[in-house]
Coordinates of C-alpha atoms and ligand atoms in Angstrom, one line a residue:
M5 CA -3.2 -13.7 -27.3
N6 CA -3.8 -16.2 -24.5
T7 CA -5.0 -13.6 -22.1
D8 CA -4.8 -9.8 -21.7
V9 CA -2.6 -9.5 -18.7
L10 CA -0.1 -11.9 -16.8
V11 CA 0.4 -10.8 -13.2
A12 CA 3.7 -12.2 -12.1
G13 CA 3.7 -12.5 -8.3
A14 CA 0.9 -12.8 -5.7
G15 CA 2.2 -10.6 -3.0
P16 CA 0.3 -7.4 -2.0
A17 CA 0.9 -5.7 -5.3
G18 CA -0.1 -8.7 -7.5
L19 CA -3.2 -9.5 -5.5
V20 CA -4.4 -6.0 -5.3
L21 CA -4.0 -5.6 -9.1
A22 CA -5.6 -9.0 -9.8
C23 CA -8.7 -7.9 -7.6
D24 CA -9.0 -4.7 -9.6
L25 CA -8.6 -6.4 -12.9
A26 CA -11.1 -9.1 -12.0
R27 CA -13.8 -6.7 -10.9
R28 CA -13.3 -4.8 -14.1
G29 CA -13.8 -8.0 -16.2
V30 CA -10.2 -7.9 -17.6
A31 CA -9.0 -11.3 -18.7
F32 CA -5.9 -12.1 -16.8
R33 CA -3.8 -14.8 -15.1
I34 CA -1.9 -14.6 -11.7
V35 CA 0.9 -16.9 -10.9
D36 CA 3.3 -17.1 -8.1
A37 CA 6.5 -19.2 -7.8
L38 CA 5.8 -20.2 -4.2
P39 CA 4.4 -23.8 -3.9
A40 CA 1.6 -22.7 -1.5
P41 CA 0.2 -19.4 0.0
P42 CA 2.6 -17.9 2.6
D43 CA 1.5 -18.6 6.3
H44 CA 2.7 -17.6 9.7
R45 CA 6.0 -19.4 9.1
S46 CA 6.7 -16.9 6.2
G47 CA 7.1 -14.0 8.6
S48 CA 4.9 -11.2 9.6
R49 CA 6.7 -8.8 7.2
G50 CA 4.7 -5.8 5.9
K51 CA 2.2 -5.7 8.7
G52 CA 1.8 -1.9 9.1
I53 CA -1.1 -0.7 7.0
Q54 CA -1.1 2.9 6.4
P55 CA -4.4 5.0 6.3
R56 CA -4.3 5.5 2.6
T57 CA -4.0 1.8 2.1
L58 CA -7.0 1.2 4.5
E59 CA -9.1 3.5 2.2
I60 CA -8.1 1.3 -0.8
Y61 CA -9.1 -1.8 1.2
D62 CA -12.5 -0.1 1.9
D63 CA -13.0 0.5 -1.7
L64 CA -12.1 -3.1 -2.5
G65 CA -14.8 -4.2 0.0
I66 CA -12.4 -5.9 2.5
I67 CA -12.0 -3.2 5.3
D68 CA -14.2 -5.1 7.7
R69 CA -12.1 -8.3 7.4
V70 CA -8.9 -6.2 7.7
H71 CA -10.3 -4.6 10.9
G72 CA -11.4 -7.9 12.2
L73 CA -8.1 -9.7 11.8
G74 CA -5.8 -6.9 12.8
G75 CA -5.4 -4.4 15.6
P76 CA -4.0 -1.1 16.5
Y77 CA -0.2 -0.6 17.0
S78 CA 1.0 -0.5 20.7
P79 CA 2.8 2.6 22.0
A80 CA 6.6 2.3 22.2
Q81 CA 8.4 1.6 25.5
A82 CA 12.2 2.4 25.8
W83 CA 14.4 0.3 27.9
D84 CA 18.0 0.6 29.3
G85 CA 18.7 -3.1 30.0
P86 CA 16.2 -4.1 32.6
K87 CA 15.2 -0.6 33.5
P88 CA 12.0 0.9 31.7
L89 CA 12.7 4.5 30.5
G90 CA 9.2 5.5 29.5
A91 CA 7.9 6.3 26.0
A92 CA 10.5 5.9 23.2
K93 CA 10.7 8.9 21.0
F94 CA 11.6 7.2 17.8
H95 CA 8.9 5.1 16.0
R96 CA 6.1 6.3 18.3
I97 CA 3.1 5.5 16.3
E98 CA 0.2 8.0 17.1
R99 CA -3.4 7.0 17.3
R100 CA -5.7 9.7 16.0
D101 CA -9.4 9.9 16.1
P102 CA -11.3 9.5 12.9
T103 CA -12.7 12.6 11.2
P104 CA -15.5 12.9 8.5
D105 CA -12.8 13.3 5.9
V106 CA -10.3 10.8 7.1
P107 CA -12.2 7.7 8.5
Y108 CA -9.0 5.6 9.0
P109 CA -6.5 8.0 10.6
S110 CA -4.0 5.5 12.1
M111 CA -1.6 2.8 11.1
W112 CA -3.3 -0.6 11.5
M113 CA -1.4 -3.9 12.1
L114 CA -2.3 -7.0 10.1
L115 CA 0.4 -9.6 9.5
Q116 CA 1.2 -9.8 5.8
P117 CA 0.2 -13.4 5.3
R118 CA -3.2 -12.8 6.9
A119 CA -3.7 -9.7 4.6
L120 CA -2.8 -11.9 1.6
D121 CA -5.4 -14.5 2.8
V122 CA -8.0 -11.7 2.8
L123 CA -7.0 -10.5 -0.7
R124 CA -7.1 -14.0 -2.1
A125 CA -10.4 -14.5 -0.7
R126 CA -11.6 -11.3 -2.2
L127 CA -10.0 -12.4 -5.7
A128 CA -12.0 -15.6 -5.4
E129 CA -15.3 -13.6 -4.8
F130 CA -14.4 -11.7 -8.0
G131 CA -13.9 -15.1 -9.8
G132 CA -10.0 -15.1 -9.8
K133 CA -7.5 -17.6 -8.5
V134 CA -3.7 -17.5 -7.9
E135 CA -1.8 -20.3 -9.6
F136 CA 0.8 -21.2 -7.1
G137 CA 3.9 -23.1 -7.9
T138 CA 4.0 -21.4 -11.3
K139 CA 7.0 -19.3 -12.0
L140 CA 7.5 -16.8 -14.7
A141 CA 10.8 -18.1 -16.1
T142 CA 11.6 -15.9 -19.1
F143 CA 9.8 -13.3 -21.3
T144 CA 10.3 -11.3 -24.4
Q145 CA 8.2 -8.5 -25.8
D146 CA 7.4 -7.0 -29.2
A147 CA 5.1 -4.4 -30.5
D148 CA 2.0 -6.5 -30.2
G149 CA 2.4 -8.4 -27.0
V150 CA 4.7 -10.3 -24.6
S151 CA 5.7 -13.9 -24.9
C152 CA 6.2 -15.5 -21.5
M153 CA 7.6 -18.9 -20.5
L154 CA 6.0 -20.3 -17.3
A155 CA 7.6 -23.1 -15.3
H156 CA 5.3 -25.5 -13.6
P157 CA 6.2 -27.7 -10.5
D158 CA 6.1 -30.9 -12.5
G159 CA 8.8 -29.5 -14.7
R160 CA 6.4 -28.6 -17.5
Q161 CA 7.0 -25.4 -19.4
E162 CA 4.1 -23.5 -20.8
S163 CA 4.3 -20.6 -23.3
L164 CA 1.9 -17.8 -22.9
R165 CA 1.2 -14.8 -25.2
V166 CA -0.2 -11.8 -23.3
G167 CA -0.9 -8.3 -24.1
Y168 CA 0.7 -6.9 -21.0
L169 CA 3.0 -8.2 -18.2
A170 CA 2.7 -6.8 -14.7
G171 CA 6.0 -7.5 -12.8
C172 CA 4.6 -7.8 -9.2
D173 CA 7.4 -10.3 -8.4
G174 CA 9.2 -8.4 -5.7
A175 CA 12.7 -7.1 -5.1
R176 CA 14.4 -10.3 -6.5
G177 CA 12.0 -11.2 -9.4
V178 CA 12.8 -11.7 -13.0
V179 CA 10.7 -8.9 -14.6
R180 CA 12.9 -6.0 -13.6
A181 CA 16.1 -8.0 -14.4
G182 CA 14.6 -9.2 -17.7
S183 CA 13.4 -5.9 -18.9
G184 CA 16.9 -4.5 -18.6
V185 CA 15.8 -1.3 -16.9
E186 CA 18.4 0.6 -14.9
F187 CA 18.1 0.2 -11.2
A188 CA 19.8 2.6 -9.0
S189 CA 20.4 1.1 -5.5
E190 CA 22.2 2.1 -2.4
T191 CA 23.1 0.4 0.9
I192 CA 21.7 2.6 3.7
D193 CA 23.1 0.7 6.6
P194 CA 26.2 -1.6 6.2
H195 CA 25.5 -3.2 9.6
P196 CA 23.8 -6.6 9.4
M197 CA 20.2 -6.8 10.7
I198 CA 17.9 -9.6 11.3
T199 CA 14.2 -10.0 11.8
A200 CA 12.3 -12.8 13.4
D201 CA 8.9 -13.8 14.8
V202 CA 9.5 -15.4 18.2
V203 CA 7.4 -16.7 21.2
I204 CA 8.8 -15.3 24.4
E205 CA 7.8 -16.5 27.8
G206 CA 8.7 -14.5 31.0
G207 CA 6.2 -11.7 31.3
L208 CA 7.2 -9.2 28.7
D209 CA 3.9 -7.1 28.4
R210 CA 2.0 -7.2 25.0
E211 CA 0.8 -3.6 25.4
H212 CA 4.0 -2.1 24.2
W213 CA 6.6 -2.0 21.4
H214 CA 9.7 -2.8 23.5
M215 CA 12.9 -0.9 22.3
W216 CA 16.4 -1.4 23.6
D217 CA 18.1 1.1 21.3
N218 CA 21.4 1.3 23.3
A219 CA 21.7 -2.5 24.1
K220 CA 25.3 -3.9 24.1
G221 CA 26.0 -5.3 20.7
G222 CA 23.2 -3.3 18.9
A223 CA 19.7 -2.3 19.1
L224 CA 16.9 -4.7 19.8
W225 CA 13.1 -4.2 19.3
L226 CA 10.4 -6.6 20.3
G227 CA 6.8 -5.7 19.1
P228 CA 3.8 -7.9 19.9
L229 CA 2.1 -9.3 16.9
V230 CA -1.5 -8.8 16.9
H231 CA -3.8 -11.8 17.5
T232 CA -0.8 -14.2 18.1
N233 CA 1.4 -15.0 21.1
A234 CA 4.5 -14.0 19.2
F235 CA 6.6 -10.9 19.1
Q236 CA 8.4 -9.5 16.1
L237 CA 12.1 -9.1 16.7
Y238 CA 14.5 -6.7 15.0
A239 CA 18.2 -6.8 15.9
K240 CA 21.1 -4.9 14.6
F241 CA 24.7 -6.1 14.7
E242 CA 28.0 -4.4 14.7
N243 CA 29.9 -6.3 12.0
E244 CA 29.6 -10.0 12.9
E245 CA 27.4 -12.3 10.8
P246 CA 24.2 -12.8 12.7
D247 CA 23.4 -16.4 13.9
L248 CA 19.7 -17.2 13.2
S249 CA 19.7 -20.4 15.2
F250 CA 17.2 -21.0 17.9
E251 CA 19.8 -20.9 20.7
A252 CA 21.5 -17.8 19.3
L253 CA 18.1 -16.0 19.3
R254 CA 17.3 -17.0 22.8
R255 CA 20.7 -15.7 24.0
L256 CA 20.3 -12.6 22.0
V257 CA 17.1 -11.7 23.7
R258 CA 18.4 -12.4 27.2
D259 CA 21.7 -10.6 26.6
R260 CA 20.4 -7.5 25.0
T261 CA 17.5 -7.0 27.3
E262 CA 19.4 -8.0 30.4
K263 CA 16.3 -9.8 31.6
P264 CA 17.2 -13.4 32.2
E265 CA 13.6 -14.3 32.8
L266 CA 12.8 -13.8 29.0
N267 CA 12.9 -17.1 27.4
V268 CA 12.4 -17.6 23.6
T269 CA 10.5 -20.8 23.4
E270 CA 9.6 -20.9 19.6
V271 CA 11.1 -19.2 16.5
L272 CA 8.4 -19.1 13.7
Y273 CA 10.6 -17.3 11.1
A274 CA 14.0 -15.6 11.2
S275 CA 15.7 -13.9 8.4
H276 CA 18.6 -11.6 7.5
F277 CA 17.4 -8.1 6.6
G278 CA 19.2 -5.8 4.2
S279 CA 18.8 -2.1 4.7
R280 CA 19.0 -1.2 1.0
S281 CA 17.0 1.3 -1.1
G282 CA 16.5 1.2 -4.9
L283 CA 14.5 2.7 -7.6
A284 CA 14.0 1.5 -11.2
K285 CA 14.6 4.3 -13.8
H286 CA 11.3 3.3 -15.6
F287 CA 8.1 1.7 -14.3
R288 CA 6.8 1.0 -17.9
I289 CA 9.0 -0.7 -20.4
G290 CA 6.8 -1.1 -23.5
R291 CA 4.2 -3.7 -22.5
V292 CA 5.9 -4.5 -19.3
F293 CA 5.1 -2.7 -15.9
L294 CA 7.0 -2.8 -12.7
V295 CA 4.8 -2.7 -9.6
G296 CA 5.7 -2.6 -5.9
D297 CA 9.1 -3.9 -4.7
A298 CA 9.9 -4.8 -8.3
A299 CA 10.0 -1.0 -9.1
H300 CA 11.3 0.2 -5.7
V301 CA 13.0 -1.2 -2.6
H302 CA 12.6 0.4 0.7
P303 CA 14.7 0.1 3.9
P304 CA 12.7 -1.1 6.7
A305 CA 12.0 2.1 8.7
G306 CA 8.9 3.9 7.9
G307 CA 6.5 1.0 6.9
Q308 CA 6.2 2.1 3.2
G309 CA 7.1 -0.9 1.0
M310 CA 3.9 -2.8 1.0
N311 CA 1.8 0.4 1.1
T312 CA 3.4 1.8 -1.9
A313 CA 3.1 -1.5 -3.7
V314 CA -0.6 -1.5 -3.0
Q315 CA -0.9 2.0 -4.3
D316 CA 1.1 1.3 -7.4
A317 CA -1.3 -1.6 -8.2
Y318 CA -4.4 0.6 -7.7
N319 CA -3.0 3.3 -9.9
L320 CA -2.3 0.7 -12.7
G321 CA -5.4 -1.5 -12.4
W322 CA -8.0 1.0 -13.6
K323 CA -5.9 2.3 -16.4
L324 CA -5.4 -1.3 -17.8
G325 CA -9.2 -1.7 -17.4
Q326 CA -10.0 1.4 -19.4
V327 CA -7.5 0.5 -22.2
L328 CA -8.5 -3.1 -22.5
R329 CA -12.2 -2.9 -21.8
H330 CA -13.3 0.7 -22.8
G331 CA -11.0 1.7 -25.7
A332 CA -8.9 4.3 -23.9
P333 CA -5.8 5.3 -25.7
D334 CA -2.6 3.4 -24.8
A335 CA -1.1 6.8 -23.6
L336 CA -3.2 6.4 -20.5
L337 CA -0.8 3.6 -19.5
D338 CA 2.1 6.0 -19.8
T339 CA 0.6 7.9 -16.8
Y340 CA 1.3 5.0 -14.5
Q341 CA 5.0 5.8 -14.6
E342 CA 4.4 9.5 -14.9
E343 CA 2.4 9.5 -11.6
R344 CA 4.0 6.7 -9.6
L345 CA 7.6 7.1 -10.2
P346 CA 7.9 10.6 -8.6
V347 CA 5.7 9.4 -5.7
A348 CA 8.0 6.4 -5.1
A349 CA 11.1 8.6 -5.4
H350 CA 9.9 10.9 -2.9
L351 CA 8.8 8.2 -0.4
L352 CA 12.2 6.6 -0.8
E353 CA 14.0 9.8 0.0
F354 CA 11.8 10.3 3.1
V355 CA 12.3 6.7 4.3
V356 CA 16.0 6.8 3.7
Q357 CA 16.3 9.9 5.8
M358 CA 14.3 8.3 8.5
H359 CA 16.5 5.2 8.5
K360 CA 19.6 7.3 8.6
D361 CA 18.2 9.1 11.7
W362 CA 17.5 5.7 13.2
L363 CA 21.0 4.7 12.7
G364 CA 21.8 6.2 16.0
K365 CA 23.1 9.6 14.8
A366 CA 19.9 11.4 15.7
K367 CA 18.2 9.4 18.5
D368 CA 17.0 12.5 20.3
K369 CA 15.6 14.0 17.2
E370 CA 11.9 14.9 17.5
E371 CA 9.5 12.3 16.3
P372 CA 10.0 12.2 12.5
R373 CA 6.7 10.7 11.5
K374 CA 4.7 13.9 10.9
G375 CA 2.0 12.3 8.8
E376 CA 3.7 11.9 5.5
H377 CA 4.1 8.2 6.1
M378 CA 0.3 7.8 6.1
Q379 CA 0.3 8.5 2.4
L380 CA -2.8 10.7 2.6
G381 CA -1.1 13.9 1.5
L382 CA 0.6 12.2 -1.6
N383 CA -0.9 13.7 -4.8
Y384 CA -0.7 14.0 -8.5
R385 CA -1.1 17.7 -8.7
G386 CA 0.4 19.0 -11.9
G387 CA 0.4 15.4 -13.3
P388 CA -0.7 14.4 -16.7
L389 CA -4.3 13.4 -15.5
S390 CA -4.9 16.4 -13.2
C391 CA -7.0 19.1 -14.7
D392 CA -8.2 22.0 -12.6
E393 CA -10.2 24.7 -14.4
R394 CA -11.5 26.5 -11.3
G395 CA -9.0 29.2 -10.7
A396 CA -8.7 30.4 -7.1
V397 CA -10.5 28.2 -4.6
G398 CA -11.1 28.7 -0.8
E399 CA -8.4 27.6 1.7
G400 CA -8.3 23.8 2.3
V401 CA -10.3 23.0 -0.8
T402 CA -8.9 20.1 -2.7
R403 CA -7.4 20.5 -6.2
A404 CA -7.2 18.1 -9.1
G405 CA -4.6 15.5 -8.3
D406 CA -5.3 15.5 -4.6
R407 CA -6.7 12.4 -2.7
A408 CA -10.4 12.5 -2.7
P409 CA -11.5 12.8 1.0
D410 CA -14.5 11.3 2.6
A411 CA -17.5 13.3 4.0
Q412 CA -20.7 12.3 5.8
L413 CA -23.9 13.2 3.9
T414 CA -27.3 11.8 3.5
D415 CA -29.4 10.6 0.7
A416 CA -32.7 12.2 -0.4
R417 CA -34.6 10.0 2.1
G418 CA -32.3 11.0 5.0
A419 CA -30.3 7.8 5.2
P420 CA -26.6 8.5 6.0
V421 CA -24.3 8.1 3.1
R422 CA -20.5 8.7 3.0
L423 CA -18.8 9.9 0.0
F424 CA -16.6 6.8 0.1
D425 CA -19.9 4.8 -0.3
A426 CA -20.5 6.7 -3.6
F427 CA -16.9 6.2 -4.7
R428 CA -16.6 2.6 -3.8
G429 CA -16.5 -0.1 -6.6
G430 CA -13.9 1.1 -9.1
H431 CA -16.0 3.6 -11.2
F432 CA -15.6 7.3 -11.9
T433 CA -17.7 9.5 -9.8
L434 CA -18.9 13.0 -10.9
L435 CA -20.0 15.5 -8.2
A436 CA -21.9 18.5 -9.1
L437 CA -21.6 20.9 -6.0
G438 CA -23.2 24.3 -5.4
G439 CA -26.6 23.8 -6.9
A440 CA -26.0 23.1 -10.6
A441 CA -27.2 19.8 -12.1
P442 CA -24.5 17.4 -13.2
P443 CA -23.6 17.9 -16.8
V444 CA -25.2 15.3 -19.2
L445 CA -22.4 12.9 -20.4
D446 CA -22.5 11.4 -23.8
G447 CA -20.3 8.6 -25.4
K448 CA -18.9 5.8 -23.4
A449 CA -18.6 7.8 -20.2
G450 CA -22.5 8.5 -20.3
R451 CA -23.2 4.8 -20.8
G452 CA -22.4 3.9 -17.2
G453 CA -18.8 4.5 -16.9
V454 CA -19.3 7.5 -14.7
R455 CA -21.8 7.8 -11.7
S456 CA -23.1 11.3 -11.3
Y457 CA -24.4 12.9 -8.1
R458 CA -25.8 16.4 -7.3
V459 CA -24.5 17.5 -3.8
V460 CA -26.7 20.1 -2.3
P461 CA -27.3 21.9 1.0
A462 CA -30.4 20.7 3.2
G463 CA -33.7 21.9 2.0
S464 CA -32.7 22.4 -1.7
P465 CA -35.5 21.9 -4.2
G466 CA -35.8 19.1 -6.6
M467 CA -33.9 16.2 -4.9
G468 CA -33.9 13.1 -6.9
D469 CA -32.3 9.7 -6.4
A470 CA -28.8 10.9 -7.4
T471 CA -28.9 13.8 -4.9
L472 CA -26.7 13.8 -1.8
I473 CA -27.4 16.2 1.0
D474 CA -24.5 18.0 2.6
A475 CA -26.4 19.1 5.7
H476 CA -23.2 20.1 7.6
G477 CA -21.4 21.6 4.6
Q478 CA -18.5 19.0 4.9
A479 CA -18.3 18.2 1.1
H480 CA -18.6 21.9 0.2
R481 CA -15.7 22.7 2.5
I482 CA -13.5 19.9 1.1
Y483 CA -14.5 20.2 -2.6
G484 CA -15.8 23.8 -3.0
D485 CA -18.3 24.6 -5.9
G486 CA -18.4 23.3 -9.5
V487 CA -18.0 19.9 -11.1
I488 CA -15.4 17.3 -10.0
V489 CA -14.6 13.9 -11.2
V490 CA -13.1 11.4 -8.8
R491 CA -11.0 8.8 -10.5
P492 CA -11.5 5.1 -9.7
D493 CA -8.4 5.0 -7.6
G494 CA -9.8 7.9 -5.3
Y495 CA -8.0 11.0 -6.7
L496 CA -9.5 14.2 -8.1
G497 CA -9.0 13.9 -11.8
Y498 CA -10.9 16.9 -13.0
A499 CA -12.3 20.0 -11.3
G500 CA -14.0 22.8 -13.2
P501 CA -16.8 25.4 -12.8
A502 CA -20.5 24.3 -13.1
G503 CA -21.4 23.2 -16.6
A504 CA -17.9 23.2 -17.9
A505 CA -17.2 21.6 -21.1
G506 CA -13.8 20.5 -19.9
V507 CA -15.2 17.5 -18.1
H508 CA -16.0 15.8 -21.5
D509 CA -12.5 16.4 -22.7
W510 CA -11.0 15.0 -19.6
L511 CA -13.1 11.9 -19.7
V512 CA -12.3 11.1 -23.4
R513 CA -8.7 10.4 -22.3
S514 CA -10.2 7.5 -20.2
F515 CA -12.9 6.4 -22.4
G516 CA -11.5 6.7 -25.9
Ligands
FAD2 C1 10.6 -7.8 8.1 C2 9.9 -6.9 7.1 C3 9.0 -6.0 7.5 C4 8.3 -5.2 6.8 N1 7.4 -4.2 7.4 C5 6.8 -3.5 6.4 C6 5.6 -2.6 7.0 O1 5.4 -2.5 8.2 N2 5.0 -1.9 6.1 C7 5.2 -1.8 4.8 O2 4.5 -1.2 4.0 N3 6.2 -2.8 4.2 C8 6.9 -3.5 5.0 N4 7.7 -4.3 4.6 C9 8.0 -4.4 3.1 C10 6.9 -5.3 2.4 O3 6.9 -6.6 2.9 C11 7.1 -5.2 0.8 O4 7.4 -4.0 0.4 C12 5.9 -6.0 0.1 O5 5.9 -7.2 0.5 C13 6.1 -5.8 -1.3 O6 5.0 -6.3 -2.0 P1 5.1 -6.8 -3.5 O7 3.8 -7.5 -3.8 O8 5.7 -5.8 -4.3 O9 6.3 -8.0 -3.4 P2 6.4 -9.3 -2.6 O10 5.6 -9.3 -1.3 O11 7.8 -9.6 -2.5 O12 5.8 -10.4 -3.5 C14 6.3 -10.8 -4.7 C15 5.8 -12.2 -5.0 O13 6.2 -12.7 -6.3 C16 6.6 -14.0 -6.2 N5 7.6 -14.3 -7.3 C17 8.9 -13.9 -7.3 N6 9.4 -14.3 -8.4 C18 8.5 -14.8 -9.1 C19 8.5 -15.4 -10.5 N7 9.6 -15.4 -11.3 N8 7.3 -15.9 -11.0 C20 6.2 -15.9 -10.2 N9 6.1 -15.3 -9.0 C21 7.3 -14.9 -8.5 C22 7.1 -14.2 -4.8 O14 6.9 -15.6 -4.5 C23 6.2 -13.3 -4.0 O15 4.9 -14.0 -3.5 C24 8.4 -5.3 5.4 C25 9.4 -6.2 4.8 C26 10.0 -7.1 5.7 C27 10.9 -8.1 5.1

């Protein structure tokens, strides 16, 4: 075996997976067919970061950089030609205030090439590096590993034997095609669409996402791209083949806005844009995994593609780490597909419906984004790794399989500590709530794989270093009483009564 994992593709999915593998000490290589990292000429693409993805970026230690380089979404402004109509109903992106359990409540804009820069920088800090100009050409797998052929820019072919192949190579990559998996796809909108990043002079304000839904020839949207002087353009066409030339885009903006003063002065990027959806029948094919767009393709409405890709990678990373570094059974890797495929299918259904509404048939429908798109409510309840032994719990108390919310506590010396501080870093976290001491763990889990804390009300006796004080009862309201284990990807794996033996049985599945 040359290395344990080959990550094919360094988009959001590949980079998040690589960061997670690197910090776990898993041996891997990450390659990308592109000759160099994507820049502003590659398009702003998946720029809408959903709250759940922001939590993952917090856990990876890059949230400050993501905040610094990005910005909030602007409210939408509807137009009828040159006449402003007020707030557009569709695609209104609400800004919410942070709460103790949801510190990042609103979608955040960061242009995809910049997000990839941040992830590559983090990967470098973990000791990893993307090999650009290196394409996965072919692969075959057997019971013991995957034999891959890499094509280098100088024409050299390199054969590589790995334990696992992670296909993070996007919608048109080779891994899905080469794995022979069934892929059900559908055209959601037969009308051609384009997207472009353009600089426009003439006074269009940068405080709104401007929408001409009823423009002659088709809808046109112009959204200001944060920390640039450019707008992202989306345009829909009846049937004609869209012209992506500079002059055509300049005409398009003037004609559809009916504002002759608007002048496109630069086109940074322009592309046709297909409204297709698709889902692979399996996300695990032996030693090959499909991650992100390689596993599912989303139509543009809803801003879910990149976010789902990041979550896939985060679900897979710790499982590969446990199997390769801690002797967990191979069956743990089956749970990647068992957990992520239903989530991806559900999200696709929701996004496809949203896109169909946007096709003009339901313009006056009430705002469809009711929070589902934020991905905070997605859960693995009833899934193969979710074990809840507590019976009935109070209203609003999280159950095994749910996302593990944040809460504001203090340590024994009174310094503020968020639960996310305790979770951060990719380990398992055990919380003993309601007064009991955390159970003593033995075996591999007890040798540092799990960090344990006692969470107690203010004034409780016997507070040690691993005690968190829940002065306002936030953690208690969210998690109830008993013992819970938060998985490395921030979901409740186990929940049981104080001192339950079940926690050991649950941990054995991840620690062998
Ligand atoms: C205009 C536009 C707007 C979008 N807006 C949003 C949004 O707001 N929110 C959102 O969540 N999503 C959005 N998306 C979708 C988002 O961009 C994708 O879902 C996301 O990029 C998927 O990430 P990925 O890592 O799975 O794949 P990709 O980003 O496609 O990355 C795949 C990588 O694999 C490399 N590769 C391909 N083949 C090979 C090979 N054989 N060997 C080695 N490397 C290979 C490619 O060069 C590429 O770097 C948008 C997409 C577009 C086009």
